Amino acid sequence: MSSPLPDVPEPRRPDVRVGDAERQAVVTRLKAALDEGRLDLHEFDERAAAAYAAKTESDLTPLTADLPEQHPQPASSVTARKRLTSGESSWIRLAVLLTGIWLITSIARGEVTFYWPIFPLGIWGLVLLANRLTGRRD
């Protein structure tokens, strides 16, 4: 029976057994192709099942032969680092302001006073942390 996939490249060493990492890499690539619309759900299911059942490289090679090569895209500067939300930026500005007021009052009194900004900053910080952990953004 002929292969349903045209021009399947020969595996480097077709008789070499594959492990879970190689199988998972193929399934990850198939999932990316599904997300891009290159495969429909039925094709993905068939190929993923075949990938998990693969024993050798020659079993895996045809599963991605008709898909374009994946090239990692460099992360943009915006996505490479986590951006602060406006709430977090405001919290930082308020922390600087309140700490400045606390510092001035401590110097004026001639002694280190209780760090009272911990209360408003702590409460607001916990709210911001909860929002970040639950995925809510402002």
Coordinates of N, CA and C in Angstrom, one line a residue:
M1 N 0.9 -1.2 0.0 CA 0.0 0.0 0.0 C 0.9 1.2 0.0
S2 N 0.5 2.2 -0.8 CA 1.4 3.4 -0.9 C 1.1 4.3 0.3
S3 N 2.1 5.1 0.7 CA 2.0 6.0 1.8 C 1.1 7.2 1.5
P4 N 0.2 7.6 2.4 CA -0.8 8.6 2.2 C -0.1 10.0 2.1
L5 N 1.1 10.1 2.6 CA 1.9 11.3 2.6 C 2.9 11.4 1.5
P6 N 2.9 12.3 0.6 CA 3.8 12.4 -0.5 C 5.2 12.8 0.0
D7 N 6.2 12.4 -0.7 CA 7.6 12.8 -0.5 C 8.0 12.8 1.0
V8 N 7.8 11.6 1.6 CA 8.2 11.5 3.0 C 9.7 11.3 3.1
P9 N 10.4 12.2 3.8 CA 11.9 12.1 3.9 C 12.2 10.9 4.7
E10 N 13.4 10.3 4.3 CA 13.8 9.1 5.0 C 14.4 9.5 6.4
P11 N 14.0 8.8 7.4 CA 14.6 9.0 8.7 C 16.1 8.8 8.7
R12 N 16.8 9.5 9.6 CA 18.2 9.4 9.6 C 18.6 7.9 9.9
R13 N 18.0 7.3 10.9 CA 18.3 5.9 11.2 C 16.9 5.3 11.5
P14 N 16.3 4.7 10.5 CA 14.9 4.3 10.6 C 14.7 3.2 11.7
D15 N 15.8 2.4 11.9 CA 15.6 1.3 12.8 C 15.9 1.7 14.3
V16 N 16.2 2.9 14.6 CA 16.5 3.3 16.0 C 15.2 3.5 16.7
R17 N 15.1 2.9 17.9 CA 13.9 3.0 18.7 C 13.8 4.4 19.3
V18 N 12.5 4.8 19.4 CA 12.3 6.2 20.0 C 11.7 6.0 21.4
G19 N 11.9 7.1 22.2 CA 11.4 7.1 23.5 C 10.3 8.1 23.7
D20 N 9.9 8.2 24.9 CA 8.7 9.1 25.2 C 9.0 10.6 24.8
A21 N 10.3 11.0 24.9 CA 10.6 12.4 24.6 C 10.4 12.7 23.1
E22 N 10.8 11.7 22.3 CA 10.7 11.9 20.8 C 9.2 11.8 20.4
R23 N 8.5 10.9 21.1 CA 7.0 10.8 20.8 C 6.3 12.1 21.2
Q24 N 6.6 12.6 22.4 CA 6.0 13.9 22.8 C 6.4 15.1 22.0
A25 N 7.6 15.1 21.5 CA 8.0 16.2 20.6 C 7.2 16.2 19.3
V26 N 6.9 15.0 18.8 CA 6.1 14.9 17.6 C 4.6 15.4 17.9
V27 N 4.1 14.9 19.0 CA 2.7 15.3 19.4 C 2.6 16.8 19.6
T28 N 3.7 17.4 20.2 CA 3.7 18.9 20.4 C 3.7 19.6 19.1
R29 N 4.4 19.1 18.1 CA 4.5 19.7 16.8 C 3.1 19.5 16.1
L30 N 2.5 18.4 16.3 CA 1.2 18.2 15.7 C 0.1 19.1 16.3
K31 N 0.2 19.3 17.6 CA -0.7 20.2 18.3 C -0.5 21.6 17.8
A32 N 0.7 22.0 17.5 CA 1.0 23.4 17.0 C 0.3 23.5 15.6
A33 N 0.5 22.4 14.8 CA -0.2 22.4 13.5 C -1.7 22.5 13.6
L34 N -2.2 21.8 14.5 CA -3.7 21.9 14.8 C -4.1 23.3 15.1
D35 N -3.3 23.9 16.0 CA -3.6 25.3 16.4 C -3.5 26.3 15.3
E36 N -2.6 26.0 14.3 CA -2.4 26.9 13.2 C -3.5 26.6 12.1
G37 N -4.2 25.5 12.2 CA -5.2 25.2 11.2 C -4.7 24.3 10.1
R38 N -3.5 23.8 10.3 CA -2.9 23.0 9.2 C -3.4 21.5 9.3
L39 N -3.9 21.1 10.4 CA -4.5 19.8 10.6 C -5.9 20.0 11.2
D40 N -6.9 19.1 10.8 CA -8.2 19.2 11.5 C -8.1 18.2 12.7
L41 N -9.1 18.2 13.5 CA -9.1 17.5 14.7 C -9.0 16.0 14.5
H42 N -9.6 15.5 13.4 CA -9.6 14.1 13.1 C -8.1 13.7 12.7
E43 N -7.5 14.5 11.9 CA -6.1 14.2 11.5 C -5.2 14.2 12.7
F44 N -5.4 15.2 13.5 CA -4.6 15.3 14.7 C -4.7 14.1 15.6
D45 N -5.9 13.6 15.8 CA -6.2 12.5 16.6 C -5.5 11.2 16.1
E46 N -5.6 11.0 14.8 CA -5.0 9.9 14.1 C -3.5 9.9 14.2
R47 N -2.9 11.1 14.0 CA -1.5 11.2 14.0 C -0.9 11.1 15.4
A48 N -1.6 11.7 16.4 CA -1.2 11.7 17.8 C -1.2 10.2 18.3
A49 N -2.2 9.5 17.9 CA -2.3 8.1 18.3 C -1.2 7.3 17.7
A50 N -0.9 7.6 16.4 CA 0.2 6.9 15.8 C 1.6 7.3 16.4
A51 N 1.7 8.5 16.8 CA 2.9 8.9 17.5 C 3.1 8.2 18.8
Y52 N 2.1 8.1 19.6 CA 2.2 7.4 20.9 C 2.5 5.9 20.7
A53 N 2.0 5.4 19.6 CA 2.3 3.9 19.3 C 3.6 3.7 18.6
A54 N 4.3 4.7 18.2 CA 5.5 4.6 17.4 C 6.6 3.9 18.2
K55 N 7.3 3.0 17.5 CA 8.4 2.3 18.1 C 9.8 2.8 17.6
T56 N 9.8 3.2 16.3 CA 11.1 3.6 15.7 C 11.0 4.9 15.0
E57 N 12.1 5.5 14.6 CA 12.1 6.8 13.9 C 11.3 6.7 12.6
S58 N 11.3 5.6 12.0 CA 10.6 5.5 10.7 C 9.1 5.5 10.9
D59 N 8.6 5.2 12.2 CA 7.2 5.4 12.5 C 6.8 6.8 12.7
L60 N 7.8 7.6 13.2 CA 7.5 9.0 13.5 C 7.6 10.0 12.3
T61 N 8.6 9.7 11.5 CA 8.9 10.6 10.4 C 7.7 11.0 9.5
P62 N 6.9 10.0 9.0 CA 5.8 10.4 8.2 C 4.7 11.3 8.8
L63 N 4.6 11.3 10.1 CA 3.6 12.0 10.8 C 3.7 13.5 10.7
T64 N 4.9 14.0 10.5 CA 5.1 15.4 10.3 C 5.7 15.8 9.0
A65 N 5.9 14.9 8.1 CA 6.6 15.1 6.8 C 5.9 16.2 6.0
D66 N 4.6 16.3 6.0 CA 3.9 17.2 5.2 C 3.6 18.6 5.9
L67 N 4.2 18.8 7.1 CA 4.1 20.0 7.8 C 5.3 20.9 7.6
P68 N 5.2 22.2 7.6 CA 6.4 23.0 7.4 C 7.3 23.0 8.6
E69 N 8.5 23.2 8.3 CA 9.5 23.2 9.4 C 9.2 24.3 10.4
Q70 N 9.4 23.9 11.7 CA 9.2 24.9 12.7 C 10.4 25.7 13.0
H71 N 10.3 27.0 13.0 CA 11.4 27.9 13.4 C 11.1 28.6 14.6
P72 N 11.8 28.5 15.7 CA 11.5 29.3 16.9 C 11.5 30.8 16.6
Q73 N 10.5 31.5 17.0 CA 10.4 32.9 16.8 C 11.0 33.6 18.0
P74 N 11.8 34.6 17.8 CA 12.4 35.3 19.0 C 11.3 36.0 19.7
A75 N 11.4 35.9 21.0 CA 10.4 36.6 21.8 C 10.6 38.1 21.7
S76 N 9.5 38.9 21.6 CA 9.6 40.3 21.5 C 10.0 40.8 22.9
S77 N 10.4 42.0 23.0 CA 10.8 42.6 24.3 C 9.6 42.7 25.2
V78 N 8.4 42.9 24.6 CA 7.2 43.0 25.4 C 6.9 41.7 26.1
T79 N 7.0 40.6 25.3 CA 6.6 39.3 25.9 C 7.8 38.6 26.6
A80 N 9.0 39.1 26.3 CA 10.2 38.5 27.0 C 10.2 38.8 28.5
R81 N 9.7 39.9 28.8 CA 9.7 40.3 30.2 C 8.2 40.5 30.6
K82 N 8.0 40.3 31.9 CA 6.6 40.5 32.4 C 6.4 42.0 32.5
R83 N 5.3 42.4 32.0 CA 4.9 43.8 32.1 C 4.1 44.1 33.3
L84 N 4.4 45.2 33.9 CA 3.6 45.6 35.1 C 2.3 46.1 34.7
T85 N 1.3 45.8 35.4 CA 0.0 46.4 35.2 C -0.1 47.8 35.7
S86 N -1.1 48.6 35.4 CA -1.1 49.9 35.9 C -1.3 49.9 37.4
G87 N -2.0 48.9 37.9 CA -2.2 48.8 39.4 C -0.8 48.6 40.1
E88 N 0.0 47.7 39.5 CA 1.3 47.5 40.0 C 2.2 48.7 40.0
S89 N 2.2 49.4 38.9 CA 2.9 50.6 38.7 C 2.5 51.7 39.7
S90 N 1.2 51.8 39.9 CA 0.6 52.7 40.9 C 1.1 52.3 42.3
W91 N 1.1 51.0 42.6 CA 1.5 50.5 43.9 C 3.0 50.9 44.2
I92 N 3.8 50.8 43.2 CA 5.2 51.2 43.4 C 5.4 52.7 43.6
R93 N 4.6 53.5 42.9 CA 4.7 54.9 43.1 C 4.2 55.3 44.5
L94 N 3.1 54.7 44.9 CA 2.6 54.9 46.3 C 3.6 54.4 47.3
A95 N 4.2 53.3 47.1 CA 5.2 52.8 48.1 C 6.4 53.8 48.2
V96 N 6.8 54.3 47.1 CA 7.9 55.3 47.2 C 7.4 56.6 48.0
L97 N 6.2 57.0 47.7 CA 5.7 58.2 48.3 C 5.5 58.0 49.8
L98 N 4.9 56.9 50.2 CA 4.6 56.7 51.6 C 5.9 56.4 52.4
T99 N 6.8 55.7 51.8 CA 8.1 55.4 52.4 C 8.9 56.7 52.6
G100 N 8.8 57.6 51.6 CA 9.4 59.0 51.8 C 8.8 59.7 52.9
I101 N 7.5 59.7 53.0 CA 6.8 60.4 54.2 C 7.3 59.8 55.5
W102 N 7.3 58.5 55.5 CA 7.7 57.8 56.8 C 9.2 58.2 57.1
L103 N 10.0 58.2 56.1 CA 11.4 58.5 56.3 C 11.6 59.9 56.8
I104 N 10.9 60.9 56.2 CA 10.9 62.3 56.7 C 10.4 62.4 58.1
T105 N 9.3 61.7 58.5 CA 8.8 61.8 59.8 C 9.8 61.2 60.8
S106 N 10.4 60.1 60.4 CA 11.4 59.5 61.3 C 12.6 60.4 61.6
I107 N 13.1 61.0 60.5 CA 14.2 61.9 60.6 C 13.8 63.1 61.5
A108 N 12.6 63.6 61.3 CA 12.1 64.8 62.1 C 12.0 64.5 63.6
R109 N 11.6 63.3 63.9 CA 11.5 62.8 65.3 C 12.8 62.4 65.9
G110 N 13.8 62.2 65.1 CA 15.1 61.8 65.6 C 15.2 60.3 65.9
E111 N 14.2 59.5 65.6 CA 14.2 58.1 65.8 C 13.5 57.4 64.7
V112 N 13.8 56.1 64.6 CA 13.1 55.3 63.5 C 11.7 55.0 64.1
T113 N 10.7 55.4 63.4 CA 9.3 55.2 63.9 C 8.8 53.9 63.3
F114 N 7.7 53.4 63.8 CA 7.0 52.2 63.2 C 6.7 52.4 61.7
Y115 N 7.0 51.4 60.9 CA 6.8 51.6 59.5 C 5.4 51.3 59.1
W116 N 4.6 52.4 59.3 CA 3.1 52.3 59.1 C 2.7 52.1 57.7
P117 N 3.5 52.5 56.6 CA 3.1 52.2 55.3 C 2.8 50.7 54.9
I118 N 3.3 49.9 55.8 CA 3.1 48.4 55.6 C 1.6 48.1 55.5
F119 N 0.8 48.8 56.2 CA -0.7 48.4 56.2 C -1.3 48.7 54.8
P120 N -1.3 50.0 54.3 CA -1.9 50.2 53.0 C -1.2 49.5 51.9
L121 N 0.1 49.4 51.9 CA 0.9 48.7 50.9 C 0.6 47.2 50.9
G122 N 0.6 46.7 52.1 CA 0.4 45.2 52.3 C -1.0 44.8 51.8
I123 N -2.0 45.5 52.1 CA -3.4 45.2 51.7 C -3.5 45.3 50.2
W124 N -3.0 46.4 49.6 CA -3.1 46.6 48.2 C -2.2 45.6 47.5
G125 N -1.0 45.3 48.0 CA -0.1 44.3 47.4 C -0.8 42.9 47.4
L126 N -1.5 42.5 48.5 CA -2.2 41.2 48.5 C -3.3 41.1 47.4
V127 N -4.0 42.2 47.2 CA -5.0 42.3 46.2 C -4.4 42.1 44.8
L128 N -3.3 42.8 44.6 CA -2.6 42.7 43.3 C -2.0 41.3 43.1
L129 N -1.5 40.7 44.1 CA -1.0 39.3 44.0 C -2.1 38.4 43.7
A130 N -3.2 38.5 44.4 CA -4.4 37.6 44.1 C -4.8 37.8 42.6
N131 N -4.9 39.0 42.2 CA -5.3 39.3 40.8 C -4.3 38.6 39.8
R132 N -3.0 38.7 40.1 CA -2.0 38.1 39.2 C -2.1 36.6 39.2
L133 N -2.3 36.0 40.4 CA -2.4 34.5 40.5 C -3.7 34.0 39.9
T134 N -4.8 34.7 39.9 CA -6.0 34.3 39.3 C -6.1 34.7 37.8
G135 N -5.1 35.4 37.3 CA -5.1 35.8 35.9 C -5.9 37.0 35.6
R136 N -6.4 37.7 36.6 CA -7.2 38.9 36.3 C -6.2 40.0 36.1
R137 N -6.5 40.9 35.2 CA -5.7 42.1 34.9 C -6.5 43.3 35.1
D138 N -5.9 44.4 35.4 CA -6.7 45.6 35.5 C -6.8 46.4 34.2

